[in-house]
Short mmCIF file of C-alpha atoms in Angstrom, two decimals:
data_model
loop_
_atom_site.label_atom_id
_atom_site.label_comp_id
_atom_site.label_asym_id
_atom_site.label_seq_id
_atom_site.Cartn_x
_atom_site.Cartn_y
_atom_site.Cartn_z
CA MET A 153 64.09 79.90 -15.21
CA ALA A 154 65.05 79.73 -11.53
CA SER A 155 63.35 78.52 -8.22
CA MET A 156 63.97 77.66 -4.90
CA PHE A 157 64.15 73.97 -6.14
CA GLY A 158 66.84 74.72 -8.76
CA THR A 159 67.17 75.67 -12.41
CA PHE A 160 64.73 74.36 -14.87
CA VAL A 161 65.35 74.48 -18.70
CA VAL A 162 62.20 74.95 -20.72
CA ALA A 163 62.79 74.14 -24.44
CA ASP A 164 59.51 73.84 -26.33
CA GLY A 165 57.00 73.51 -23.35
CA PRO A 166 56.61 70.79 -20.62
CA ARG A 167 57.54 67.22 -21.62
CA ARG A 168 56.20 64.24 -19.81
CA ILE A 169 58.75 62.45 -17.82
CA ARG A 170 56.74 59.36 -17.26
CA PRO A 171 54.73 57.40 -19.90
CA LEU A 172 50.94 57.44 -19.41
CA MET A 173 49.35 54.48 -17.70
CA GLU A 174 47.09 52.28 -19.84
CA PHE A 175 44.07 50.73 -18.37
CA LEU A 176 42.70 47.57 -20.41
CA VAL A 177 38.87 46.93 -19.58
CA GLU A 178 38.14 43.16 -20.06
CA PRO A 179 34.79 42.60 -21.02
CA ARG A 180 34.29 39.57 -19.18
CA GLU A 181 34.22 38.56 -15.64
CA TYR A 182 36.66 36.30 -13.73
CA SER A 183 36.28 34.04 -10.74
CA VAL A 184 39.32 34.32 -8.49
CA VAL A 185 40.88 31.19 -9.76
CA GLU A 186 40.12 32.10 -13.44
CA PHE A 187 41.93 35.72 -12.60
CA TYR A 188 45.02 34.17 -11.25
CA GLU A 189 45.23 31.49 -14.04
CA THR A 190 44.73 34.03 -16.74
CA PHE A 191 47.04 37.09 -15.39
CA ALA A 192 49.52 34.97 -13.22
CA ASP A 193 52.29 35.94 -15.74
CA CYS A 194 51.47 39.64 -15.94
CA LEU A 195 51.12 40.69 -12.35
CA PRO A 196 50.66 43.12 -10.60
CA GLN A 197 47.14 43.69 -11.77
CA LEU A 198 44.51 46.46 -10.73
CA ALA A 199 41.10 44.86 -10.68
CA LEU A 200 37.38 46.09 -9.85
CA VAL A 201 35.55 43.42 -8.03
CA SER A 202 31.84 43.46 -9.38
CA GLN A 203 30.61 40.84 -7.07
CA GLY A 204 31.62 40.36 -3.52
CA PHE A 205 33.05 36.98 -2.35
CA PHE A 206 33.34 35.81 1.33
CA GLY A 207 36.34 33.40 1.32
CA ASP A 208 37.68 31.13 4.13
CA ILE A 209 40.38 33.72 5.21
CA SER A 210 40.44 37.37 4.99
CA GLU A 211 42.73 37.39 1.99
CA ASP A 212 40.14 35.71 0.12
CA THR A 213 37.23 37.86 0.92
CA PHE A 214 36.44 40.83 -1.51
CA ASP A 215 33.74 43.34 -1.30
CA ARG A 216 31.63 44.52 -4.12
CA ASP A 217 32.84 47.52 -5.98
CA MET A 218 36.19 47.13 -4.22
CA VAL A 219 39.34 48.16 -6.33
CA THR A 220 42.42 45.96 -5.33
CA LEU A 221 45.91 45.51 -6.66
CA ILE A 222 46.94 42.00 -7.02
CA ILE A 223 50.49 41.50 -6.68
CA SER A 224 51.30 37.80 -6.71
#
């Protein structure tokens, strides 16, 4: 099959190039310190904040229902 982007070979239908992402839902809630202590060795993590927190600096402030990517 040819297109303006090059030639594609279709054998038995489309194949997924990247593996599916898995999302594990933890049944418990963590404080900021508990989250870091628990998941520090397996970062990055995507987290849904269930209750807001007003920290001393902007990086420690989280809004309720905020989805955040924690890198380090």
